[in-house]
Amino acid sequence: MKNKEIFSNFMNLKNFKNWSNNDLAKEVFNILHDDEIRYLSSAEEEKEIRLFCERFSKGLERLKTNDKLEPSFKLYEDKSRKITWKQCWEAVSKKYPDVQNQSEVLDNIDNDKELEIKRIIDKTIETQEILSWDSDLQIYFNAATLFYNNKPKSILDAWELLDKNYNEQKRLENLAEKHNIGSLQTYLGNFYFYKKQKYSKSLEFYKSAAQNYDVLALYQLGQIYEIGVNGHIEKDIDKAIEYYKGATKYDFPFAFNKLAYLSYCTRKYQQFFEYARKSAEINGFNPFPIIEEGPIMLDMDGNIKRSNKQQQFPNYLGVLYLGFAYQEGLWVNKNLSKAIQQYEHFLEFPFNHWTQPVLTRLFLLLKECAQNEEDITKAKNAFYKLKELIIKSLDAAWENTDSSILKFEDNLLGLNPDLINDIENAKYFSHNNGSSILLKSIVKRFTS
């Protein structure tokens, strides 16, 4: 293997993983270093890695112009172990065997086509080279498609470009089929499902991606069969459960939530509790790793931003379901203290549509369970937080910056003659104190 080829392989690995030079060097050191052969303390290891990064980066840069037969470098500063670049790449390629295969695919695409793919795949990082379809960014891109009701502009722009270019559609389809790239198959499934509304074709791509272990495709298939697509795909709960269970093999939290809900619907409360518990143990779905500045996020215009260490796709439903199970005593003994703990945990998640209802429930439970002055203080704090949240929601709606929570509640209540009549009838015939009339009327409306 020639030196230039070894250099090229390392560059392909670096680009595919979207690593910096130091990231690449650290990974190489971790692959080559063996604690059983040479033990290093934490301090020693940190020093060796820092010095190795410097040597590795300089040596790799020289490698592309080095004609020397099998040049070598030292793994440790004391020169106790030397290794050739050829041996180094052979060790690394065992951990990343697909890098060369994927690079051959991309190398066969001419520069003009690379630019077209770049515009389609990734409108958010125009300054970077095209990324592998299996990259964290592409996984995030696909996840945003599924979990954002209002699709980010970058997704809509990519679909618009692809929709106008039939040749590119066929080329991507052929690329996905030939190389079994699950994330690309999911991307095409999303394109045909949401943009083109060719549901049969989208199913083909989702199912191919699922066979290639793409967890987002498994989850999407579960949703499609759970809900059905009117006039196109029939609802099939058994198939939905099958695909959701496939996604849970990869600890995908939202699939656990779905299985918990479907178990609840059939009154299988033990399964409901177990699925909720497993989901609650998983914080969320994070294609990008958490780093000091927080994970990379997309805003609604498709621009890159960083959040403050919060989950990119937070998983709060498992915690919410678990709190409900303890509150109602579903399969487990009713335990309001544990229910309160789960609802308090829920409030640690980023603000969402369920924050205000959960805060309301938490206040009521704390007030109901209060046994001493400390408990009463907790209930008061929850009440003041709820009060502050309602006032902020009203202020935001008045200033027209964000009225989504109020719209959510308005749609939930759906003030209309039917609801008004239900409430008035319930008041007239009720022998209770009337405190739950509104809730019962809403429930009646949804169950009728």
mmCIF file of C-alpha atoms in Angstrom, residues 1-331:
data_model
loop_
_atom_site.group_PDB
_atom_site.id
_atom_site.type_symbol
_atom_site.label_atom_id
_atom_site.label_comp_id
_atom_site.label_asym_id
_atom_site.label_seq_id
_atom_site.Cartn_x
_atom_site.Cartn_y
_atom_site.Cartn_z
ATOM 1 C CA MET A 1 0.000 0.000 0.000
ATOM 2 C CA LYS A 2 1.470 3.351 -1.067
ATOM 3 C CA ASN A 3 1.909 6.219 1.353
ATOM 4 C CA LYS A 4 -0.442 8.466 -0.583
ATOM 5 C CA GLU A 5 -3.138 5.805 -0.415
ATOM 6 C CA ILE A 6 -2.714 5.473 3.360
ATOM 7 C CA PHE A 7 -2.954 9.266 3.698
ATOM 8 C CA SER A 8 -6.105 9.278 1.553
ATOM 9 C CA ASN A 9 -7.698 6.554 3.680
ATOM 10 C CA PHE A 10 -7.116 8.515 6.877
ATOM 11 C CA MET A 11 -8.602 11.640 5.272
ATOM 12 C CA ASN A 12 -11.672 9.678 4.156
ATOM 13 C CA LEU A 13 -12.169 8.387 7.705
ATOM 14 C CA LYS A 14 -11.769 11.880 9.114
ATOM 15 C CA ASN A 15 -14.323 13.342 6.671
ATOM 16 C CA PHE A 16 -16.843 10.534 7.081
ATOM 17 C CA LYS A 17 -16.790 10.886 10.877
ATOM 18 C CA ASN A 18 -16.629 14.705 10.678
ATOM 19 C CA TRP A 19 -13.596 14.680 12.999
ATOM 20 C CA SER A 20 -10.913 17.259 13.635
ATOM 21 C CA ASN A 21 -7.236 16.293 13.313
ATOM 22 C CA ASN A 22 -7.067 15.804 17.095
ATOM 23 C CA ASP A 23 -10.217 13.645 17.074
ATOM 24 C CA LEU A 24 -8.607 11.394 14.467
ATOM 25 C CA ALA A 25 -5.307 11.200 16.368
ATOM 26 C CA LYS A 26 -7.041 10.367 19.672
ATOM 27 C CA GLU A 27 -9.014 7.575 18.037
ATOM 28 C CA VAL A 28 -5.834 6.131 16.495
ATOM 29 C CA PHE A 29 -4.044 6.240 19.855
ATOM 30 C CA ASN A 30 -6.952 4.482 21.592
ATOM 31 C CA ILE A 31 -6.916 1.750 18.935
ATOM 32 C CA LEU A 32 -3.145 1.177 19.119
ATOM 33 C CA HIS A 33 -2.633 1.537 22.872
ATOM 34 C CA ASP A 34 -3.075 -1.614 24.968
ATOM 35 C CA ASP A 35 -3.253 -1.284 28.769
ATOM 36 C CA GLU A 36 -2.222 -4.894 29.207
ATOM 37 C CA ILE A 37 1.053 -4.268 27.373
ATOM 38 C CA ARG A 38 1.725 -0.861 28.880
ATOM 39 C CA TYR A 39 -0.355 0.562 31.711
ATOM 40 C CA LEU A 40 -0.703 4.357 31.883
ATOM 41 C CA SER A 41 -2.202 6.356 34.712
ATOM 42 C CA SER A 42 -4.838 8.947 33.794
ATOM 43 C CA ALA A 43 -2.290 11.760 33.973
ATOM 44 C CA GLU A 44 0.272 9.803 31.927
ATOM 45 C CA GLU A 45 -2.301 8.851 29.340
ATOM 46 C CA GLU A 46 -3.517 12.443 28.987
ATOM 47 C CA LYS A 47 0.084 13.620 28.435
ATOM 48 C CA GLU A 48 0.878 10.816 25.966
ATOM 49 C CA ILE A 49 -2.304 11.541 23.941
ATOM 50 C CA ARG A 50 -1.491 15.269 23.780
ATOM 51 C CA LEU A 51 2.037 14.618 22.522
ATOM 52 C CA PHE A 52 0.860 11.854 20.179
ATOM 53 C CA CYS A 53 -1.682 14.218 18.568
ATOM 54 C CA GLU A 54 1.137 16.595 17.680
ATOM 55 C CA ARG A 55 3.356 13.841 16.244
ATOM 56 C CA PHE A 56 0.525 12.139 14.395
ATOM 57 C CA SER A 57 -0.757 15.311 12.682
ATOM 58 C CA LYS A 58 2.730 16.321 11.520
ATOM 59 C CA GLY A 59 3.582 12.792 10.373
ATOM 60 C CA LEU A 60 0.303 12.403 8.495
ATOM 61 C CA GLU A 61 0.876 15.677 6.652
ATOM 62 C CA ARG A 62 4.347 14.514 5.582
ATOM 63 C CA LEU A 63 3.005 11.139 4.506
ATOM 64 C CA LYS A 64 1.303 12.409 1.337
ATOM 65 C CA THR A 65 4.695 13.493 -0.091
ATOM 66 C CA ASN A 66 6.877 10.835 1.581
ATOM 67 C CA ASP A 67 8.263 8.246 -0.866
ATOM 68 C CA LYS A 68 10.150 6.355 1.842
ATOM 69 C CA LEU A 69 9.374 2.651 2.023
ATOM 70 C CA GLU A 70 7.078 1.985 5.008
ATOM 71 C CA PRO A 71 7.813 5.064 7.148
ATOM 72 C CA SER A 72 7.153 4.678 10.870
ATOM 73 C CA PHE A 73 6.346 6.827 13.886
ATOM 74 C CA LYS A 74 6.588 6.409 17.664
ATOM 75 C CA LEU A 75 3.458 5.639 19.632
ATOM 76 C CA TYR A 76 4.906 6.789 22.974
ATOM 77 C CA GLU A 77 7.181 9.707 23.732
ATOM 78 C CA ASP A 78 9.951 7.432 25.072
ATOM 79 C CA LYS A 79 10.128 5.570 21.723
ATOM 80 C CA SER A 80 9.329 2.271 23.460
ATOM 81 C CA ARG A 81 7.068 1.296 20.596
ATOM 82 C CA LYS A 82 7.295 2.197 16.938
ATOM 83 C CA ILE A 83 4.727 1.343 14.306
ATOM 84 C CA THR A 84 4.648 1.784 10.528
ATOM 85 C CA TRP A 85 1.890 3.806 8.898
ATOM 86 C CA LYS A 86 0.820 0.695 7.009
ATOM 87 C CA GLN A 87 0.409 -1.255 10.270
ATOM 88 C CA CYS A 88 -1.414 1.712 11.758
ATOM 89 C CA TRP A 89 -3.986 1.851 8.950
ATOM 90 C CA GLU A 90 -4.480 -1.926 9.005
ATOM 91 C CA ALA A 91 -5.358 -1.709 12.728
ATOM 92 C CA VAL A 92 -7.704 1.247 12.211
ATOM 93 C CA SER A 93 -9.424 -0.274 9.160
ATOM 94 C CA LYS A 94 -10.419 -3.318 11.234
ATOM 95 C CA LYS A 95 -12.590 -1.026 13.348
ATOM 96 C CA TYR A 96 -13.870 0.981 10.338
ATOM 97 C CA PRO A 97 -14.029 -1.582 7.496
ATOM 98 C CA ASP A 98 -16.641 0.315 5.450
ATOM 99 C CA VAL A 99 -14.662 3.528 4.999
ATOM 100 C CA GLN A 100 -12.901 2.444 1.813
ATOM 101 C CA ASN A 101 -16.094 1.042 0.294
ATOM 102 C CA GLN A 102 -17.991 4.256 0.962
ATOM 103 C CA SER A 103 -15.156 6.412 -0.318
ATOM 104 C CA GLU A 104 -15.138 4.455 -3.581
ATOM 105 C CA VAL A 105 -18.821 5.324 -4.018
ATOM 106 C CA LEU A 106 -18.240 9.030 -3.484
ATOM 107 C CA ASP A 107 -15.035 9.064 -5.556
ATOM 108 C CA ASN A 108 -17.016 7.832 -8.574
ATOM 109 C CA ILE A 109 -19.263 10.888 -8.457
ATOM 110 C CA ASP A 110 -17.944 13.823 -10.456
ATOM 111 C CA ASN A 111 -17.497 17.252 -8.880
ATOM 112 C CA ASP A 112 -20.666 18.706 -10.383
ATOM 113 C CA LYS A 113 -22.739 15.881 -8.954
ATOM 114 C CA GLU A 114 -21.078 16.299 -5.556
ATOM 115 C CA LEU A 115 -22.257 19.916 -5.493
ATOM 116 C CA GLU A 116 -25.799 18.848 -6.382
ATOM 117 C CA ILE A 117 -25.856 16.253 -3.614
ATOM 118 C CA LYS A 118 -24.447 18.799 -1.173
ATOM 119 C CA ARG A 119 -27.308 21.218 -1.910
ATOM 120 C CA ILE A 120 -29.856 18.453 -1.462
ATOM 121 C CA ILE A 121 -28.465 16.755 1.627
ATOM 122 C CA ASP A 122 -27.150 19.661 3.574
ATOM 123 C CA LYS A 123 -28.259 23.256 3.148
ATOM 124 C CA THR A 124 -27.093 24.056 6.660
ATOM 125 C CA ILE A 125 -23.319 23.676 6.354
ATOM 126 C CA GLU A 126 -22.348 25.040 2.945
ATOM 127 C CA THR A 127 -18.763 25.644 4.007
ATOM 128 C CA GLN A 128 -18.065 21.952 4.655
ATOM 129 C CA GLU A 129 -17.427 19.117 2.250
ATOM 130 C CA ILE A 130 -20.190 16.650 1.514
ATOM 131 C CA LEU A 131 -20.819 14.303 4.435
ATOM 132 C CA SER A 132 -21.494 10.625 4.410
ATOM 133 C CA TRP A 133 -25.146 9.628 4.404
ATOM 134 C CA ASP A 134 -24.399 7.753 7.609
ATOM 135 C CA SER A 135 -23.167 10.878 9.376
ATOM 136 C CA ASP A 136 -24.671 12.291 12.574
ATOM 137 C CA LEU A 137 -25.890 15.338 10.636
ATOM 138 C CA GLN A 138 -27.853 13.207 8.184
ATOM 139 C CA ILE A 139 -29.434 11.232 11.022
ATOM 140 C CA TYR A 140 -30.410 14.537 12.649
ATOM 141 C CA PHE A 141 -31.771 15.734 9.300
ATOM 142 C CA ASN A 142 -34.014 12.654 9.028
ATOM 143 C CA ALA A 143 -35.091 12.885 12.671
ATOM 144 C CA ALA A 144 -36.050 16.544 12.242
ATOM 145 C CA THR A 145 -38.267 15.484 9.336
ATOM 146 C CA LEU A 146 -40.181 13.074 11.556
ATOM 147 C CA PHE A 147 -40.379 15.073 14.783
ATOM 148 C CA TYR A 148 -40.838 18.665 13.596
ATOM 149 C CA ASN A 149 -44.439 19.404 12.672
ATOM 150 C CA ASN A 150 -43.297 22.539 10.861
ATOM 151 C CA LYS A 151 -40.356 21.296 8.803
ATOM 152 C CA PRO A 152 -37.170 23.409 8.974
ATOM 153 C CA LYS A 153 -36.493 25.472 5.855
ATOM 154 C CA SER A 154 -33.381 23.411 5.063
ATOM 155 C CA ILE A 155 -35.534 20.298 4.658
ATOM 156 C CA LEU A 156 -38.119 22.055 2.499
ATOM 157 C CA ASP A 157 -35.392 23.567 0.298
ATOM 158 C CA ALA A 158 -33.704 20.187 -0.163
ATOM 159 C CA TRP A 159 -36.986 18.556 -1.152
ATOM 160 C CA GLU A 160 -37.823 21.381 -3.544
ATOM 161 C CA LEU A 161 -34.494 20.970 -5.349
ATOM 162 C CA LEU A 162 -34.861 17.202 -5.512
ATOM 163 C CA ASP A 163 -38.449 17.464 -6.746
ATOM 164 C CA LYS A 164 -37.271 19.485 -9.764
ATOM 165 C CA ASN A 165 -34.501 17.060 -10.685
ATOM 166 C CA TYR A 166 -35.815 13.664 -11.788
ATOM 167 C CA ASN A 167 -32.353 12.432 -12.799
ATOM 168 C CA GLU A 168 -31.051 13.169 -9.329
ATOM 169 C CA GLN A 169 -33.971 11.276 -7.786
ATOM 170 C CA LYS A 170 -33.106 8.190 -9.828
ATOM 171 C CA ARG A 171 -29.403 8.527 -9.106
ATOM 172 C CA LEU A 172 -30.014 8.672 -5.354
ATOM 173 C CA GLU A 173 -32.411 5.744 -5.570
ATOM 174 C CA ASN A 174 -29.791 3.677 -7.401
ATOM 175 C CA LEU A 175 -27.125 4.722 -4.909
ATOM 176 C CA ALA A 176 -29.358 3.702 -1.980
ATOM 177 C CA GLU A 177 -30.216 0.348 -3.534
ATOM 178 C CA LYS A 178 -26.670 -0.520 -4.611
ATOM 179 C CA HIS A 179 -24.976 0.263 -1.308
ATOM 180 C CA ASN A 180 -27.817 -0.343 1.199
ATOM 181 C CA ILE A 181 -27.376 3.045 2.894
ATOM 182 C CA GLY A 182 -30.184 3.045 5.480
ATOM 183 C CA SER A 183 -30.161 6.780 6.197
ATOM 184 C CA LEU A 184 -30.366 7.585 2.468
ATOM 185 C CA GLN A 185 -33.281 5.168 2.092
ATOM 186 C CA THR A 186 -35.037 6.873 5.010
ATOM 187 C CA TYR A 187 -34.358 10.274 3.447
ATOM 188 C CA LEU A 188 -35.962 9.139 0.182
ATOM 189 C CA GLY A 189 -38.859 7.621 2.118
ATOM 190 C CA ASN A 190 -39.435 10.967 3.832
ATOM 191 C CA PHE A 191 -39.230 12.786 0.482
ATOM 192 C CA TYR A 192 -41.834 10.566 -1.179
ATOM 193 C CA PHE A 193 -44.086 10.466 1.903
ATOM 194 C CA TYR A 194 -44.170 14.157 2.855
ATOM 195 C CA LYS A 195 -43.295 15.979 -0.365
ATOM 196 C CA LYS A 196 -44.547 13.771 -3.187
ATOM 197 C CA GLN A 197 -47.239 11.911 -1.206
ATOM 198 C CA LYS A 198 -46.413 8.726 -3.101
ATOM 199 C CA TYR A 199 -47.110 6.496 -0.141
ATOM 200 C CA SER A 200 -46.504 3.082 -1.720
ATOM 201 C CA LYS A 201 -43.093 4.199 -2.957
ATOM 202 C CA SER A 202 -42.210 5.715 0.401
ATOM 203 C CA LEU A 203 -43.077 2.413 2.092
ATOM 204 C CA GLU A 204 -40.601 0.599 -0.151
ATOM 205 C CA PHE A 205 -37.768 2.888 0.957
ATOM 206 C CA TYR A 206 -38.748 2.789 4.637
ATOM 207 C CA LYS A 207 -38.873 -1.018 4.603
ATOM 208 C CA SER A 208 -35.485 -1.231 2.863
ATOM 209 C CA ALA A 209 -34.034 1.165 5.440
ATOM 210 C CA ALA A 210 -35.566 -0.898 8.256
ATOM 211 C CA GLN A 211 -33.850 -4.003 6.875
ATOM 212 C CA ASN A 212 -30.625 -1.992 7.026
ATOM 213 C CA TYR A 213 -31.202 -1.306 10.735
ATOM 214 C CA ASP A 214 -32.259 2.353 10.427
ATOM 215 C CA VAL A 215 -34.136 3.041 13.662
ATOM 216 C CA LEU A 216 -35.939 6.129 12.302
ATOM 217 C CA ALA A 217 -37.400 4.049 9.456
ATOM 218 C CA LEU A 218 -38.605 1.402 11.923
ATOM 219 C CA TYR A 219 -40.288 4.084 14.029
ATOM 220 C CA GLN A 220 -41.844 5.790 10.998
ATOM 221 C CA LEU A 221 -43.289 2.491 9.761
ATOM 222 C CA GLY A 222 -44.787 1.962 13.209
ATOM 223 C CA GLN A 223 -46.444 5.381 13.059
ATOM 224 C CA ILE A 224 -47.755 4.825 9.536
ATOM 225 C CA TYR A 225 -49.406 1.522 10.458
ATOM 226 C CA GLU A 226 -50.638 2.818 13.822
ATOM 227 C CA ILE A 227 -52.443 5.779 12.266
ATOM 228 C CA GLY A 228 -52.941 4.652 8.660
ATOM 229 C CA VAL A 229 -52.989 6.897 5.604
ATOM 230 C CA ASN A 230 -56.562 7.447 4.518
ATOM 231 C CA GLY A 231 -57.243 5.760 1.184
ATOM 232 C CA HIS A 232 -53.633 4.642 0.760
ATOM 233 C CA ILE A 233 -52.351 2.565 3.682
ATOM 234 C CA GLU A 234 -54.657 0.678 6.011
ATOM 235 C CA LYS A 235 -54.254 0.937 9.753
ATOM 236 C CA ASP A 236 -52.671 -2.230 11.169
ATOM 237 C CA ILE A 237 -51.878 -2.154 14.896
ATOM 238 C CA ASP A 238 -50.156 -5.553 14.843
ATOM 239 C CA LYS A 239 -47.697 -4.327 12.194
ATOM 240 C CA ALA A 240 -47.226 -1.063 14.097
ATOM 241 C CA ILE A 241 -46.301 -2.977 17.263
ATOM 242 C CA GLU A 242 -43.905 -5.171 15.287
ATOM 243 C CA TYR A 243 -42.018 -2.156 13.914
ATOM 244 C CA TYR A 244 -42.029 -0.314 17.250
ATOM 245 C CA LYS A 245 -40.555 -3.397 18.921
ATOM 246 C CA GLY A 246 -37.882 -3.459 16.211
ATOM 247 C CA ALA A 247 -36.958 0.126 17.105
ATOM 248 C CA THR A 248 -36.774 -0.663 20.829
ATOM 249 C CA LYS A 249 -33.964 -3.136 20.102
ATOM 250 C CA TYR A 250 -31.842 -0.003 19.571
ATOM 251 C CA ASP A 251 -33.210 1.653 22.755
ATOM 252 C CA PHE A 252 -35.183 4.190 20.725
ATOM 253 C CA PRO A 253 -37.188 5.955 23.471
ATOM 254 C CA PHE A 254 -40.129 7.128 21.354
ATOM 255 C CA ALA A 255 -40.868 3.543 20.312
ATOM 256 C CA PHE A 256 -41.096 2.582 23.999
ATOM 257 C CA ASN A 257 -43.578 5.451 24.435
ATOM 258 C CA LYS A 258 -45.718 4.168 21.579
ATOM 259 C CA LEU A 259 -45.734 0.611 22.939
ATOM 260 C CA ALA A 260 -46.637 1.970 26.371
ATOM 261 C CA TYR A 261 -49.596 3.856 24.913
ATOM 262 C CA LEU A 262 -50.834 0.895 22.838
ATOM 263 C CA SER A 263 -50.576 -1.323 25.921
ATOM 264 C CA TYR A 264 -52.571 1.233 27.908
ATOM 265 C CA CYS A 265 -55.286 1.265 25.212
ATOM 266 C CA THR A 266 -55.750 -2.496 25.615
ATOM 267 C CA ARG A 267 -55.543 -2.287 29.422
ATOM 268 C CA LYS A 268 -52.315 -4.263 29.542
ATOM 269 C CA TYR A 269 -51.133 -2.188 32.468
ATOM 270 C CA GLN A 270 -48.093 -4.286 33.339
ATOM 271 C CA GLN A 271 -46.713 -3.762 29.832
ATOM 272 C CA PHE A 272 -47.726 -0.097 29.984
ATOM 273 C CA PHE A 273 -45.720 0.351 33.179
ATOM 274 C CA GLU A 274 -42.668 -1.591 31.945
ATOM 275 C CA TYR A 275 -42.463 0.260 28.627
ATOM 276 C CA ALA A 276 -42.930 3.604 30.387
ATOM 277 C CA ARG A 277 -40.193 2.707 32.886
ATOM 278 C CA LYS A 278 -37.746 1.726 30.130
ATOM 279 C CA SER A 279 -38.508 4.924 28.228
ATOM 280 C CA ALA A 280 -38.052 7.079 31.323
ATOM 281 C CA GLU A 281 -34.539 5.670 31.732
ATOM 282 C CA ILE A 282 -33.560 7.126 28.325
ATOM 283 C CA ASN A 283 -33.164 10.902 28.210
ATOM 284 C CA GLY A 284 -33.812 11.317 24.505
ATOM 285 C CA PHE A 285 -32.490 10.880 20.989
ATOM 286 C CA ASN A 286 -29.208 12.651 20.230
ATOM 287 C CA PRO A 287 -27.613 12.142 16.812
ATOM 288 C CA PHE A 288 -25.022 14.745 17.794
ATOM 289 C CA PRO A 289 -22.960 14.106 20.932
ATOM 290 C CA ILE A 290 -23.388 16.417 23.907
ATOM 291 C CA ILE A 291 -20.413 18.765 24.102
ATOM 292 C CA GLU A 292 -19.527 21.703 26.326
ATOM 293 C CA GLU A 293 -21.264 24.306 24.200
ATOM 294 C CA GLY A 294 -24.343 22.102 23.886
ATOM 295 C CA PRO A 295 -25.462 19.963 20.925
ATOM 296 C CA ILE A 296 -25.882 21.361 17.418
ATOM 297 C CA MET A 297 -29.466 22.326 16.618
ATOM 298 C CA LEU A 298 -31.387 23.615 13.596
ATOM 299 C CA ASP A 299 -33.726 26.567 13.867
ATOM 300 C CA MET A 300 -36.861 26.766 11.724
ATOM 301 C CA ASP A 301 -34.932 28.489 8.926
ATOM 302 C CA GLY A 302 -32.396 25.673 8.844
ATOM 303 C CA ASN A 303 -29.587 27.663 10.470
ATOM 304 C CA ILE A 304 -27.075 25.978 12.792
ATOM 305 C CA LYS A 305 -27.242 26.942 16.455
ATOM 306 C CA ARG A 306 -26.232 25.394 19.758
ATOM 307 C CA SER A 307 -28.503 24.757 22.710
ATOM 308 C CA ASN A 308 -27.402 24.701 26.333
ATOM 309 C CA LYS A 309 -26.631 21.005 26.803
ATOM 310 C CA GLN A 310 -30.302 20.008 26.409
ATOM 311 C CA GLN A 311 -31.521 17.027 24.427
ATOM 312 C CA GLN A 312 -31.929 17.578 20.687
ATOM 313 C CA PHE A 313 -35.044 15.393 20.706
ATOM 314 C CA PRO A 314 -35.994 15.229 24.404
ATOM 315 C CA ASN A 315 -37.950 12.223 25.626
ATOM 316 C CA TYR A 316 -40.406 13.351 28.271
ATOM 317 C CA LEU A 317 -43.424 11.106 27.587
ATOM 318 C CA GLY A 318 -41.913 8.098 29.361
ATOM 319 C CA VAL A 319 -41.576 10.161 32.540
ATOM 320 C CA LEU A 320 -45.105 11.505 32.086
ATOM 321 C CA TYR A 321 -46.566 8.015 31.595
ATOM 322 C CA LEU A 322 -44.652 6.680 34.597
ATOM 323 C CA GLY A 323 -45.995 9.482 36.784
ATOM 324 C CA PHE A 324 -49.513 8.649 35.596
ATOM 325 C CA ALA A 325 -49.007 4.934 36.370
ATOM 326 C CA TYR A 326 -47.966 5.724 39.959
ATOM 327 C CA GLN A 327 -50.767 8.240 40.380
ATOM 328 C CA GLU A 328 -53.497 5.860 39.177
ATOM 329 C CA GLY A 329 -51.956 2.649 40.532
ATOM 330 C CA LEU A 330 -51.673 0.931 37.139
ATOM 331 C CA TRP A 331 -50.101 -2.482 37.831
#
